[in-house]
Coordinates of C-alpha atoms in Angstrom, one line a residue:
M969 CA -23.0 13.1 -6.7
L970 CA -19.4 14.3 -7.0
T971 CA -17.6 12.8 -10.0
T972 CA -14.3 14.7 -10.0
P973 CA -11.6 12.9 -8.0
T974 CA -9.9 15.0 -5.3
M975 CA -6.9 14.4 -3.1
F976 CA -9.3 14.2 -0.1
E977 CA -11.2 11.4 -1.8
A978 CA -8.0 9.6 -2.8
R979 CA -6.6 9.8 0.7
Y980 CA -10.0 8.5 2.1
R981 CA -10.0 5.6 -0.3
A982 CA -6.5 4.8 0.7
A983 CA -7.3 5.1 4.5
A984 CA -4.4 7.5 4.8
P985 CA -3.5 8.8 8.3
L986 CA -6.4 10.9 9.6
P987 CA -4.5 14.2 9.8
R988 CA -3.3 13.9 6.2
T989 CA -6.9 13.1 5.0
L990 CA -8.3 16.1 6.9
E991 CA -5.5 18.3 5.6
A992 CA -6.5 17.4 2.1
F993 CA -10.1 18.4 2.8
R994 CA -9.0 21.8 4.3
Q995 CA -7.0 22.5 1.2
M996 CA -9.9 21.6 -1.1
R997 CA -12.4 23.6 1.0
P998 CA -10.9 26.6 2.8
D999 CA -14.5 27.1 4.2
H1000 CA -14.2 23.6 5.7
T1001 CA -16.4 24.4 8.8
S1002 CA -19.3 25.7 6.7
K1003 CA -22.6 23.8 6.2
E1004 CA -21.8 23.5 2.5
A1005 CA -18.4 22.0 3.2
S1006 CA -19.8 19.4 5.6
E1007 CA -22.3 18.4 2.9
V1008 CA -19.4 17.9 0.5
F1009 CA -17.5 16.0 3.1
A1010 CA -20.4 13.6 3.7
Q1011 CA -21.2 13.3 0.0
I1012 CA -17.7 12.0 -0.8
I1013 CA -17.8 9.5 2.1
K1014 CA -21.2 8.2 1.1
F1015 CA -20.4 7.6 -2.5
V1016 CA -17.1 5.8 -2.2
K1017 CA -18.5 2.3 -3.0
P1018 CA -18.3 -0.6 -3.1
Y1019 CA -14.8 -1.0 -1.9
S1020 CA -14.4 1.5 1.0
P1021 CA -12.2 1.7 4.1
S1022 CA -13.3 0.0 7.3
P1023 CA -16.3 1.4 9.1
R1024 CA -13.9 2.1 12.1
Y1025 CA -11.7 4.3 9.9
T1026 CA -14.7 6.1 8.4
L1027 CA -16.2 6.7 11.9
Q1028 CA -12.9 8.1 13.2
L1029 CA -12.6 10.4 10.3
L1030 CA -16.1 11.7 10.7
Q1031 CA -15.7 12.2 14.4
Q1032 CA -12.4 14.0 14.1
Y1033 CA -13.8 16.3 11.4
S1034 CA -16.8 17.1 13.7
R1035 CA -14.5 17.9 16.6
E1036 CA -12.4 20.1 14.4
V1037 CA -15.4 22.1 13.3
E1038 CA -16.5 22.5 16.9
R1039 CA -13.0 23.6 18.0
E1040 CA -13.2 26.4 15.4
G1041 CA -16.6 27.6 16.7
G1042 CA -18.7 26.0 13.9
V1043 CA -21.7 23.7 14.1
I1044 CA -22.5 20.9 11.6
E1045 CA -26.1 21.4 10.4
S1046 CA -26.0 19.0 7.5
D1047 CA -28.7 16.3 7.5
L1048 CA -26.5 14.3 5.1
F1049 CA -23.6 14.4 7.4
A1050 CA -25.8 13.2 10.3
E1051 CA -27.1 10.4 8.1
V1052 CA -23.5 9.3 7.1
L1053 CA -22.3 9.5 10.7
F1054 CA -25.2 7.4 12.0
E1055 CA -24.6 4.8 9.3
A1056 CA -20.8 4.7 10.2
L1057 CA -21.7 4.2 13.9
K1058 CA -24.0 1.3 13.2
L1059 CA -21.6 -0.3 10.6
A1060 CA -18.6 0.0 13.0
K1061 CA -20.5 -1.8 15.8
D1062 CA -22.0 -4.5 13.5
T1063 CA -18.8 -5.2 11.7
E1064 CA -16.6 -5.4 14.8
E1065 CA -19.0 -8.0 16.3
A1066 CA -19.0 -10.0 13.0
D1067 CA -15.4 -9.6 12.0
P1068 CA -12.9 -8.8 14.9
L1069 CA -10.1 -8.5 12.3
M1070 CA -12.0 -5.6 10.6
L1071 CA -10.8 -6.4 7.0
Q1072 CA -11.2 -3.4 4.7
Y1073 CA -10.6 -2.4 1.1
L1074 CA -8.4 0.4 -0.1
T1075 CA -9.0 1.8 -3.6
F1076 CA -6.8 3.8 -6.0
K1077 CA -7.8 5.5 -9.3
L1078 CA -5.1 4.6 -11.8
G1079 CA -5.4 4.3 -15.5
I1080 CA -8.8 2.9 -16.6
G1081 CA -10.9 2.1 -13.5
Q1082 CA -9.5 1.6 -10.1
V1083 CA -7.4 -0.8 -8.1
A1084 CA -9.0 -2.3 -5.0
V1085 CA -7.0 -4.3 -2.4
R1086 CA -8.1 -6.0 0.8
T1087 CA -6.1 -5.3 3.9
G1088 CA -6.3 -6.3 7.6
P1089 CA -5.0 -3.2 9.4
Y1090 CA -5.8 -4.7 12.8
H1091 CA -4.5 -8.1 12.1
N1092 CA -1.4 -9.4 13.8
D1093 CA 0.2 -10.5 10.5
V1094 CA 2.1 -7.5 9.1
G1095 CA 1.7 -8.9 5.6
L1096 CA -2.0 -7.9 5.7
R1097 CA -1.2 -4.2 6.0
Q1098 CA -0.1 -1.7 3.4
W1099 CA 3.0 0.2 4.6
E1100 CA 4.1 3.7 3.7
A1101 CA 7.3 2.6 1.8
G1102 CA 5.1 0.4 -0.4
Y1103 CA 3.4 3.5 -1.7
L1104 CA 6.7 5.2 -2.3
L1105 CA 8.1 2.2 -4.3
V1106 CA 5.0 2.2 -6.6
E1107 CA 5.4 6.0 -7.1
F1108 CA 9.1 5.6 -7.9
L1109 CA 8.4 2.9 -10.5
I1110 CA 5.5 4.9 -12.1
K1111 CA 8.0 7.7 -12.6
N1112 CA 10.9 5.4 -13.6
P1113 CA 9.2 2.5 -15.5
S1114 CA 12.4 1.6 -17.4
Y1115 CA 13.6 -0.3 -14.3
V1116 CA 10.9 -3.0 -14.8
R1117 CA 9.7 -2.6 -18.4
N1118 CA 10.2 -5.9 -20.4
K1119 CA 11.8 -7.4 -17.3
S1120 CA 11.3 -10.5 -15.2
V1121 CA 10.6 -9.2 -11.6
I1122 CA 10.4 -10.7 -8.2
E1123 CA 9.2 -8.9 -5.0
L1124 CA 10.2 -9.9 -1.5
G1125 CA 7.6 -9.4 1.3
A1126 CA 4.9 -8.5 -1.2
G1127 CA 2.2 -8.3 1.5
I1128 CA -1.1 -7.3 0.0
G1129 CA 0.3 -7.4 -3.6
L1130 CA -0.3 -3.7 -4.5
T1131 CA 3.1 -3.2 -6.0
G1132 CA 2.9 -6.1 -8.4
I1133 CA -0.7 -5.4 -9.4
V1134 CA 0.1 -1.8 -10.3
I1135 CA 3.3 -2.7 -12.1
Q1136 CA 1.6 -5.3 -14.2
G1137 CA -1.4 -3.2 -15.1
F1138 CA -0.2 0.4 -15.1
V1139 CA 3.5 1.1 -14.7
A1140 CA 5.4 -0.7 -17.4
R1141 CA 2.7 -2.2 -19.7
G1142 CA 5.3 -4.7 -20.8
V1143 CA 6.7 -6.4 -17.8
R1144 CA 7.6 -9.9 -18.9
D1145 CA 6.4 -11.5 -15.6
I1146 CA 6.4 -10.7 -11.9
T1147 CA 6.5 -13.1 -9.0
L1148 CA 5.1 -11.8 -5.6
T1149 CA 6.5 -13.7 -2.6
D1150 CA 5.8 -13.7 1.1
Y1151 CA 5.9 -16.2 4.0
T1152 CA 2.6 -16.8 5.9
D1153 CA -0.4 -18.7 4.6
V1154 CA -2.8 -15.9 5.5
T1155 CA -0.8 -13.3 3.6
L1156 CA -0.5 -15.5 0.5
A1157 CA -4.2 -16.2 0.6
N1158 CA -5.1 -12.5 0.8
M1159 CA -2.6 -11.7 -2.0
N1160 CA -4.3 -14.3 -4.2
H1161 CA -7.6 -12.7 -3.5
N1162 CA -6.3 -9.2 -4.4
V1163 CA -4.7 -10.4 -7.7
A1164 CA -7.9 -12.2 -8.7
L1165 CA -10.0 -9.1 -7.7
N1166 CA -7.8 -6.9 -10.0
A1167 CA -7.5 -9.2 -12.9
P1168 CA -10.2 -7.3 -14.9
W1169 CA -8.3 -4.0 -14.1
I1170 CA -5.0 -5.4 -15.3
E1171 CA -6.6 -6.7 -18.5
Q1172 CA -8.3 -3.3 -19.2
N1173 CA -5.0 -1.4 -18.8
N1174 CA -2.6 -3.9 -20.2
P1175 CA -4.5 -6.3 -22.5
G1176 CA -3.0 -9.8 -22.7
S1177 CA -0.7 -9.3 -19.7
P1178 CA -0.2 -12.3 -17.5
L1179 CA -1.3 -12.0 -13.9
P1180 CA 1.3 -11.7 -11.2
K1181 CA 2.5 -15.1 -9.9
I1182 CA 2.4 -15.8 -6.2
S1183 CA 4.9 -17.9 -4.4
H1184 CA 5.9 -18.8 -0.8
L1185 CA 9.4 -17.7 0.1
D1186 CA 11.1 -18.2 3.5
W1187 CA 14.3 -16.2 3.6
E1188 CA 15.8 -18.5 6.1
E1189 CA 15.4 -21.5 3.8
V1190 CA 17.1 -20.0 0.8
G1191 CA 20.2 -21.9 0.0
G1192 CA 18.9 -25.0 1.9
S1193 CA 17.4 -28.3 0.8
K1194 CA 13.8 -26.9 0.7
S1195 CA 14.6 -23.8 -1.4
S1196 CA 14.9 -25.2 -4.9
S1197 CA 11.7 -23.4 -6.1
C1198 CA 12.8 -20.2 -4.3
C1199 CA 16.2 -20.2 -5.9
A1200 CA 14.7 -20.8 -9.3
A1201 CA 12.5 -17.7 -9.0
L1202 CA 15.4 -15.6 -7.8
S1203 CA 17.8 -16.8 -10.5
S1204 CA 15.3 -16.3 -13.3
S1205 CA 14.5 -12.7 -12.3
E1206 CA 16.3 -9.5 -13.5
V1207 CA 14.9 -7.1 -11.0
L1208 CA 14.3 -7.6 -7.3
L1209 CA 11.9 -5.3 -5.4
A1210 CA 11.2 -4.9 -1.7
A1211 CA 9.3 -2.4 0.5
D1212 CA 9.3 -2.0 4.3
V1213 CA 11.1 -5.3 4.9
V1214 CA 13.9 -3.8 7.1
Y1215 CA 12.3 -3.9 10.5
D1216 CA 13.3 -7.2 12.3
V1217 CA 17.0 -7.5 13.2
D1218 CA 16.7 -11.3 13.5
V1219 CA 15.9 -11.7 9.8
L1220 CA 18.2 -9.1 8.3
P1221 CA 21.2 -11.5 7.8
H1222 CA 18.8 -13.9 6.0
L1223 CA 17.4 -11.1 3.9
T1224 CA 20.7 -9.8 2.8
K1225 CA 21.8 -13.4 1.9
V1226 CA 18.8 -13.6 -0.4
V1227 CA 19.8 -10.3 -2.0
R1228 CA 23.3 -11.5 -2.5
L1229 CA 22.1 -14.8 -4.0
F1230 CA 19.9 -12.9 -6.4
L1231 CA 22.7 -10.5 -7.5
L1232 CA 25.0 -13.5 -8.1
S1233 CA 22.7 -14.9 -10.8
E1234 CA 23.5 -14.2 -14.4
K1235 CA 20.2 -12.4 -15.2
A1236 CA 20.2 -10.0 -12.2
E1237 CA 20.4 -6.3 -12.9
V1238 CA 19.3 -4.4 -9.8
A1239 CA 17.6 -4.7 -6.4
I1240 CA 15.4 -1.8 -5.3
F1241 CA 14.5 -1.4 -1.7
A1242 CA 12.1 1.3 -0.3
T1243 CA 12.4 1.7 3.5
T1244 CA 10.8 3.7 6.2
L1245 CA 13.5 4.8 8.7
R1246 CA 11.8 3.9 12.0
N1247 CA 14.8 2.7 13.9
E1248 CA 18.2 4.0 12.9
S1249 CA 20.1 1.1 14.6
T1250 CA 18.0 -1.5 12.6
F1251 CA 18.7 0.3 9.3
N1252 CA 22.4 0.6 10.2
L1253 CA 22.5 -3.2 10.8
F1254 CA 20.9 -3.8 7.4
I1255 CA 23.7 -1.7 5.8
E1256 CA 26.3 -3.7 7.8
C1257 CA 24.8 -7.0 6.6
L1258 CA 24.9 -5.8 3.0
K1259 CA 28.6 -4.9 3.4
K1260 CA 29.2 -8.3 5.0
E1261 CA 27.7 -9.9 1.9
N1262 CA 29.8 -7.6 -0.4
V1263 CA 26.7 -6.0 -1.8
Q1264 CA 27.2 -2.6 -3.3
Y1265 CA 24.4 -0.1 -2.8
Q1266 CA 23.4 3.5 -3.4
E1267 CA 21.1 5.4 -1.1
L1268 CA 18.4 7.8 -2.5
I1269 CA 17.6 9.9 0.6
D1270 CA 14.5 12.2 0.5
Y1271 CA 13.8 11.1 -3.0
E1272 CA 11.5 13.7 -4.6
H1273 CA 8.4 12.1 -6.0
E1274 CA 4.9 13.1 -7.1
E1275 CA 2.3 11.9 -4.5
I1276 CA -0.1 9.5 -6.2
F1277 CA -1.5 7.6 -3.2

């Protein structure tokens, strides 16, 4: 059994895009089409337990690797690879029949032990997926922990809760408290599951640290009669975080009003957004909404960071 973590294993655990995962294996094994390499490939897949990506992702990865070997004139002769492929085929079929949403776990080796989070990559609720900018936000804070150390933090659109879990257990090791917010019931239930699942990991890495708090937050209600608890969480926080929340033009005015309300509170220090630029016009509208709310901002374009996830 392999015990040394590799970038290939890390990307497989995180269910990274297939080309990036296979690229990591090619870098690790220049002889990636050899029998020995296919044994290593299968060995890593087989022993990523108990929290592993969905059978569908695993099957697609194995099939794409097999096609790549064939395109380069190779033949996979590994019995272990055949065994792992057969198991993935069966699991993918059985799991899809039992669970059409295909919930899966992503795992990351950080500090002592590993973080495991449940996601629903095929679910209609975007809050059950882990988006690219979320990884970047965590990597930014790992490199710049002073932004959140000894602070009270709130996150908008926290989704699966990965950012808050890592911050509380690994990044700052001294965050006063962090509140993770989102909107839908299914997202909040899944976030509660992930926080509870990682409670032992947080305690191992940051003994005595309180677990992230989870709260419902509807951006459209902030400032209205139903928003007293929302406003209390915003006004008591010093740092606001958000990742991949700039995607729906209809909610951008509400989002920027929330940011402005936060920044007007006495305790507010900074709001940090990590955004994937998918649609330039949507991002430009976000900037215009910030200007309309008289929010000053600074863009960090192509921020250089060390890849951790």
